[in-house]
Short mmCIF file of C-alpha atoms in Angstrom, two decimals:
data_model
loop_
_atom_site.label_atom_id
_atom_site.label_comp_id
_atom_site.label_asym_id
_atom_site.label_seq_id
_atom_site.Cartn_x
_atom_site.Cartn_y
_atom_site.Cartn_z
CA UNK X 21 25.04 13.80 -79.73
CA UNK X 22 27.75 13.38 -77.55
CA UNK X 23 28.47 10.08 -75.88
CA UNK X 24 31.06 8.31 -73.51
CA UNK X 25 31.35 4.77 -72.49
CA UNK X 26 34.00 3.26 -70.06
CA UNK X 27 35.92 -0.39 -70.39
CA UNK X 28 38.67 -2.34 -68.09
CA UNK X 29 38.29 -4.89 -65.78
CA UNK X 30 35.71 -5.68 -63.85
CA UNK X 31 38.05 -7.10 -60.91
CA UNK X 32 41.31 -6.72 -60.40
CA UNK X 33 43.71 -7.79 -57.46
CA UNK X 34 45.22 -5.83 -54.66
CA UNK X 35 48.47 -3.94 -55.50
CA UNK X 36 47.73 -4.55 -59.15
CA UNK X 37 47.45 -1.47 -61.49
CA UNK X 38 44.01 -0.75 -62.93
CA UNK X 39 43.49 0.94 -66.44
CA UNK X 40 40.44 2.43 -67.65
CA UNK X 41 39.13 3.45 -71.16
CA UNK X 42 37.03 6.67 -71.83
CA UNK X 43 35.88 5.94 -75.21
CA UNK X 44 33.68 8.83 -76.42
CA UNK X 45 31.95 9.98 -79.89
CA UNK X 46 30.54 13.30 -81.03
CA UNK X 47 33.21 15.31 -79.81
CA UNK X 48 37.39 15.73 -80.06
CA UNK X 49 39.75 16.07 -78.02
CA UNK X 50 42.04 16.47 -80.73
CA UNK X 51 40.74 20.38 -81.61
CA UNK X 52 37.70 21.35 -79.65
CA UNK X 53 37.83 22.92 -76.43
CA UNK X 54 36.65 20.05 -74.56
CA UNK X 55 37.84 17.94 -71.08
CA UNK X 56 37.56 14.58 -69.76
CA UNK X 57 37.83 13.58 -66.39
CA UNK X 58 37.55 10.63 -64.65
CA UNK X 59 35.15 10.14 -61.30
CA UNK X 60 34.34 7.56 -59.27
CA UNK X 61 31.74 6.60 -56.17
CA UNK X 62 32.08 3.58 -53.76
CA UNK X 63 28.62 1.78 -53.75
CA UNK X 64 26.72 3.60 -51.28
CA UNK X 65 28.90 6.34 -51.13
CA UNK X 66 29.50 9.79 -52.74
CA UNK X 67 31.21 10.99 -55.90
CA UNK X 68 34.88 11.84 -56.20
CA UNK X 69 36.76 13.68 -58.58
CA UNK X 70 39.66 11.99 -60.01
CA UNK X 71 41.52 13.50 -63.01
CA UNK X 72 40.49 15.60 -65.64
CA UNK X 73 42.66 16.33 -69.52
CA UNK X 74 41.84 18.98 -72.07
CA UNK X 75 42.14 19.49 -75.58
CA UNK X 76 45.35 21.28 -75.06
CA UNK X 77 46.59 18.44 -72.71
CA UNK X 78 46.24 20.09 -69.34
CA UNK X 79 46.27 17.39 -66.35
CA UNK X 80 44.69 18.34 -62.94
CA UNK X 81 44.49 15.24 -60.49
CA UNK X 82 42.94 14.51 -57.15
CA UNK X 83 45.20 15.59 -54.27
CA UNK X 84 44.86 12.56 -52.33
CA UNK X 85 44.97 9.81 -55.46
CA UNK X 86 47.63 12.04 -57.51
CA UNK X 87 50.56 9.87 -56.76
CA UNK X 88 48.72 7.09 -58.01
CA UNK X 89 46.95 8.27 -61.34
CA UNK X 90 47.93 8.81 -64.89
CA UNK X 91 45.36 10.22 -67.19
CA UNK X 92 46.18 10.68 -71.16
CA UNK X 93 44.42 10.74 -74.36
CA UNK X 94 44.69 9.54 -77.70
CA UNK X 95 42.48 11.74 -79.97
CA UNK X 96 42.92 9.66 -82.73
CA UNK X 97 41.07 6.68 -81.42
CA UNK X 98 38.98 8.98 -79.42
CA UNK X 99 40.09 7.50 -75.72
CA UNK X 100 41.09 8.47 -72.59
CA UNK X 101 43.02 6.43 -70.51
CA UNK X 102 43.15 6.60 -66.61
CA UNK X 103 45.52 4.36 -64.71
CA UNK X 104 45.40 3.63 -61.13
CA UNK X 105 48.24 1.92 -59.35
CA UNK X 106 48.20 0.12 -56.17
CA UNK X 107 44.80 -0.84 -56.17
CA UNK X 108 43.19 -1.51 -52.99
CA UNK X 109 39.72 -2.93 -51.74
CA UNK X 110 38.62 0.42 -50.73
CA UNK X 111 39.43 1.32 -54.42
CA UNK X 112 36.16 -0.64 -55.09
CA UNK X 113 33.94 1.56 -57.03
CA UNK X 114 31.99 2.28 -60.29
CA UNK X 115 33.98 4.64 -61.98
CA UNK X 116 32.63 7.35 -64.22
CA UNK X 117 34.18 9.23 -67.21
CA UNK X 118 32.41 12.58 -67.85
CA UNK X 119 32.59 15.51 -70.68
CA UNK X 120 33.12 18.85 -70.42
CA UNK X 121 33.09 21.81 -72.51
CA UNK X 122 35.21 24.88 -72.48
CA UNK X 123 33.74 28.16 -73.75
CA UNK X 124 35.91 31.04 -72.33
CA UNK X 125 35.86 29.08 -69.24
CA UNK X 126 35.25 25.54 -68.37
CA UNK X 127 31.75 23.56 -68.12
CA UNK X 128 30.60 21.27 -65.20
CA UNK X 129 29.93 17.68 -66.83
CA UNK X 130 26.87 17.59 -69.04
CA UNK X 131 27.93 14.01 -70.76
CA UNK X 132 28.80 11.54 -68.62
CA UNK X 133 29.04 7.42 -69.13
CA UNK X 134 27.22 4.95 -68.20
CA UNK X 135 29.77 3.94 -65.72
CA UNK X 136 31.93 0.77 -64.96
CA UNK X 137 32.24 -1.40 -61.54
CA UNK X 138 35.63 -2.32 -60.53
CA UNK X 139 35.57 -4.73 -57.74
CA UNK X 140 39.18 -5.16 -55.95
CA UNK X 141 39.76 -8.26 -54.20
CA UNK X 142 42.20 -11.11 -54.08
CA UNK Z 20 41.09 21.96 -52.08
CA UNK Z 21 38.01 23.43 -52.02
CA UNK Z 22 35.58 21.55 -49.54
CA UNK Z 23 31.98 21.50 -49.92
CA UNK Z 24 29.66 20.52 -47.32
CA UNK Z 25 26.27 19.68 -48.20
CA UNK Z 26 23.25 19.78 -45.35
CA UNK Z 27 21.13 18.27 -44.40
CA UNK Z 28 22.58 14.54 -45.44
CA UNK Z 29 19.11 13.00 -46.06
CA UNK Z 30 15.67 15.09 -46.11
CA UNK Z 31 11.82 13.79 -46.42
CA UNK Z 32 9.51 16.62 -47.91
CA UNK Z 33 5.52 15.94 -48.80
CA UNK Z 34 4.88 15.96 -52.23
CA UNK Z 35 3.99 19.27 -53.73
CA UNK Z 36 5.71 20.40 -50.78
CA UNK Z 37 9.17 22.46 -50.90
CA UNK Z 38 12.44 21.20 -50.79
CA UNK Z 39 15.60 22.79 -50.02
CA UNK Z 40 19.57 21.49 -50.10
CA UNK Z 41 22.64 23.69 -48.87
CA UNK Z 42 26.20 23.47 -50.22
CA UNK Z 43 28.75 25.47 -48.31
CA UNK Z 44 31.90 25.92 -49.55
CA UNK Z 45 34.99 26.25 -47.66
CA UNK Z 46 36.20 29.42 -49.70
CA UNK Z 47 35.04 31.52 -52.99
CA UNK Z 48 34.39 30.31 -55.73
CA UNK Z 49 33.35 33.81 -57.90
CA UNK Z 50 35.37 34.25 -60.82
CA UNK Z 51 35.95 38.17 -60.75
CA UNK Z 52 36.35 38.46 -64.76
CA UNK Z 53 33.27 37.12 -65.40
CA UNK Z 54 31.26 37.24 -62.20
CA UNK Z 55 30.23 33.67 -61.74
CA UNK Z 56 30.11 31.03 -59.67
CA UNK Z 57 31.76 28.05 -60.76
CA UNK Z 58 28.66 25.99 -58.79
CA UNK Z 59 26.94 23.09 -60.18
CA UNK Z 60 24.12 21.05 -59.12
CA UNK Z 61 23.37 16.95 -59.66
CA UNK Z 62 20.49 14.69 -59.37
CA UNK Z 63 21.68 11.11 -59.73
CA UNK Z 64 18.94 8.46 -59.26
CA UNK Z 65 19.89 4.69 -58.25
CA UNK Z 66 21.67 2.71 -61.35
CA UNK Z 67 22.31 6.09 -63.24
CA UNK Z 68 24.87 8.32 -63.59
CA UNK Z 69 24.83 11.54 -62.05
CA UNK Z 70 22.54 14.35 -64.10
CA UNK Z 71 23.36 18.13 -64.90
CA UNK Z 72 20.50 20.14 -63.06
CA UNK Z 73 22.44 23.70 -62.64
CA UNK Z 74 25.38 25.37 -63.12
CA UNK Z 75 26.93 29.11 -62.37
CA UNK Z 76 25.44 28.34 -59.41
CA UNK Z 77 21.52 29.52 -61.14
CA UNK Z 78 21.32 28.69 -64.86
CA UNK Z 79 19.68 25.83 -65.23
CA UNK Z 80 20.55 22.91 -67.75
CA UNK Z 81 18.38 22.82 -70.94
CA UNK Z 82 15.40 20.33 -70.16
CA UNK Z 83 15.61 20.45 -66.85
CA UNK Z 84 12.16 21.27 -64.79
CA UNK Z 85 11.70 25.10 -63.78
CA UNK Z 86 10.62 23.70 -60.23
CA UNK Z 87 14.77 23.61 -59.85
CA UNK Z 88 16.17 26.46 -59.15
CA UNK Z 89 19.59 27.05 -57.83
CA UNK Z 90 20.70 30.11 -55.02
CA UNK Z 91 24.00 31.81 -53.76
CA UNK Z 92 25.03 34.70 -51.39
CA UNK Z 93 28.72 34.49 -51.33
CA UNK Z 94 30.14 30.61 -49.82
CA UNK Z 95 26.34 29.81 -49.68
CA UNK Z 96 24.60 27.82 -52.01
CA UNK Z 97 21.00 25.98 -52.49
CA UNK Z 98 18.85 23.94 -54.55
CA UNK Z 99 15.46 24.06 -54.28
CA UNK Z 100 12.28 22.51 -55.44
CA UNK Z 101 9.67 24.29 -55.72
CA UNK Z 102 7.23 21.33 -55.51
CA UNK Z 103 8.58 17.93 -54.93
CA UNK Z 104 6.94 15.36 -57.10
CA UNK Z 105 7.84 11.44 -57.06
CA UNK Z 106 10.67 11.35 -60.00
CA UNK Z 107 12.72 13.85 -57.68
CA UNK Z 108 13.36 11.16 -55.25
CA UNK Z 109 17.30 11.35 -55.75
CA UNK Z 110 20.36 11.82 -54.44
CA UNK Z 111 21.70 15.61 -54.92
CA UNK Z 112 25.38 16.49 -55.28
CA UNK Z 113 27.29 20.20 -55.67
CA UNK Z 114 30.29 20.53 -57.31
CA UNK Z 115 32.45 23.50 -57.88
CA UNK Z 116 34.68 23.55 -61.01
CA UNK Z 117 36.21 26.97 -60.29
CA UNK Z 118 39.86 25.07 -59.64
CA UNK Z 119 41.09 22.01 -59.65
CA UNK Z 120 40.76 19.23 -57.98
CA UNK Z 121 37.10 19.97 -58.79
CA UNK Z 122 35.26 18.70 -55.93
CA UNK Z 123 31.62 17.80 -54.83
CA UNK Z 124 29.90 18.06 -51.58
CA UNK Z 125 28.91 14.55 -49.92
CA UNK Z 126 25.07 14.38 -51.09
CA UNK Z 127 22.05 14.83 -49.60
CA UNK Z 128 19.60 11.84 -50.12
CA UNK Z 129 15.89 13.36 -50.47
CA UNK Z 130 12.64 11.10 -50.19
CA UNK Z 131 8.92 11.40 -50.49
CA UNK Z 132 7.35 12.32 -46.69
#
């Protein structure tokens, strides 16, 4: 059974850098074709796409966020790790890490977390 | 990117009665070498995370209801229900994952008439 939870901060302040755990069990990013990405969704609002990493350490990022994300991975402790500079208010959002599979070609997200709420405000 | 507009944004169908969401997508997104559309379908109720109904734009996800059912001619997708029943109430997203940055369309919220 595969599983993903996210951690970090619950609030953070503007122009401060946010960091975000994926941890996740039952699969390995270390030697199975598999992908993480990040996603997030204002409250009320719709998802969005973030960042995704694979097994063989390809990044893809949001167009709009890119200059402002870093995602990476640390297979042996079975994390991913998204950081978010700059934070602003309308960064507010519950932000979602989610699994995907690659079998000749890649998976939509069939595992996803439970999510986390990140409030920005001063 | 890929842009993916959903219609209509918010939808009230009987129950037992049909329901149908669109997803339009702002260019293909067939893979040629396999002949499949990298199209996927969500259901994410309040509180929860979003759930895996569909994906190739027509196989659905193991567990999920056969009242889903997902459709495509070329840019053109839907999801329909064949017969809405209370634990449907949802929000519905697409999402294409043919390239990256893998986007999704901007919901459609769907309620009990």
């Amino acid at each position: 059974q595969i599983t993903l939870k996210e951690s970090g901060p619950t609030l953070v302040k503007p122009t401060q850098t946010l960091t975000l755990t994926c941890t996740f069990s039952g699969l390995s990013l270390s030697s199975t074709r598999v992908g993480v990405a990040w996603i997030r969704q204002p409250p009320g609002k719709a998802l969005e796409w973030l960042a995704h990493i694979s097994w063989n350490n390809e990044r893809y990022y949001s167009s709009s966020l890119k200059s402002r994300l870093t995602i990476t991975k640390d297979p042996s402790k079975n994390h991913v790790v998204l950081t978010m500079t700059n934070m602003d208010p309308m960064d507010t959002a519950t932000y979602y890490c989610g699994h995907q599979r690659y079998v000749n070609a890649w998976y939509p997200f069939a595992n996803w977390g439970q999510g986390t709420l990140v409030t920005v405000s001063s | 990117d890929i842009v993916l507009t959903q219609s209509p944004d918010s939808l009230a169908v009987p129950l037992g009665e049909r329901a149908t969401i669109n997803c339009k997508s702002s260019q293909s997104v067939l893979y040629s070498s396999d002949d499949k559309n990298y199209l996927a379908w969500y259901q994410q109720k309040p509180g929860q995370p979003p759930r895996l109904l569909i994906y190739w734009a027509s196989t659905r996800e193991s567990g999920v209801p056969d009242r889903f059912s997902g459709g495509e001619s070329g840019t053109d997708f839907t999801l329909t229900i064949s017969s809405l029943q209370a634990e449907d109430v949802a929000v519905y997203y697409c999402q294409q994952y043919y390239s990256a940055p893998y986007t999704f369309g901007q919901g459609t919220k769907l309620e009990i008439k």
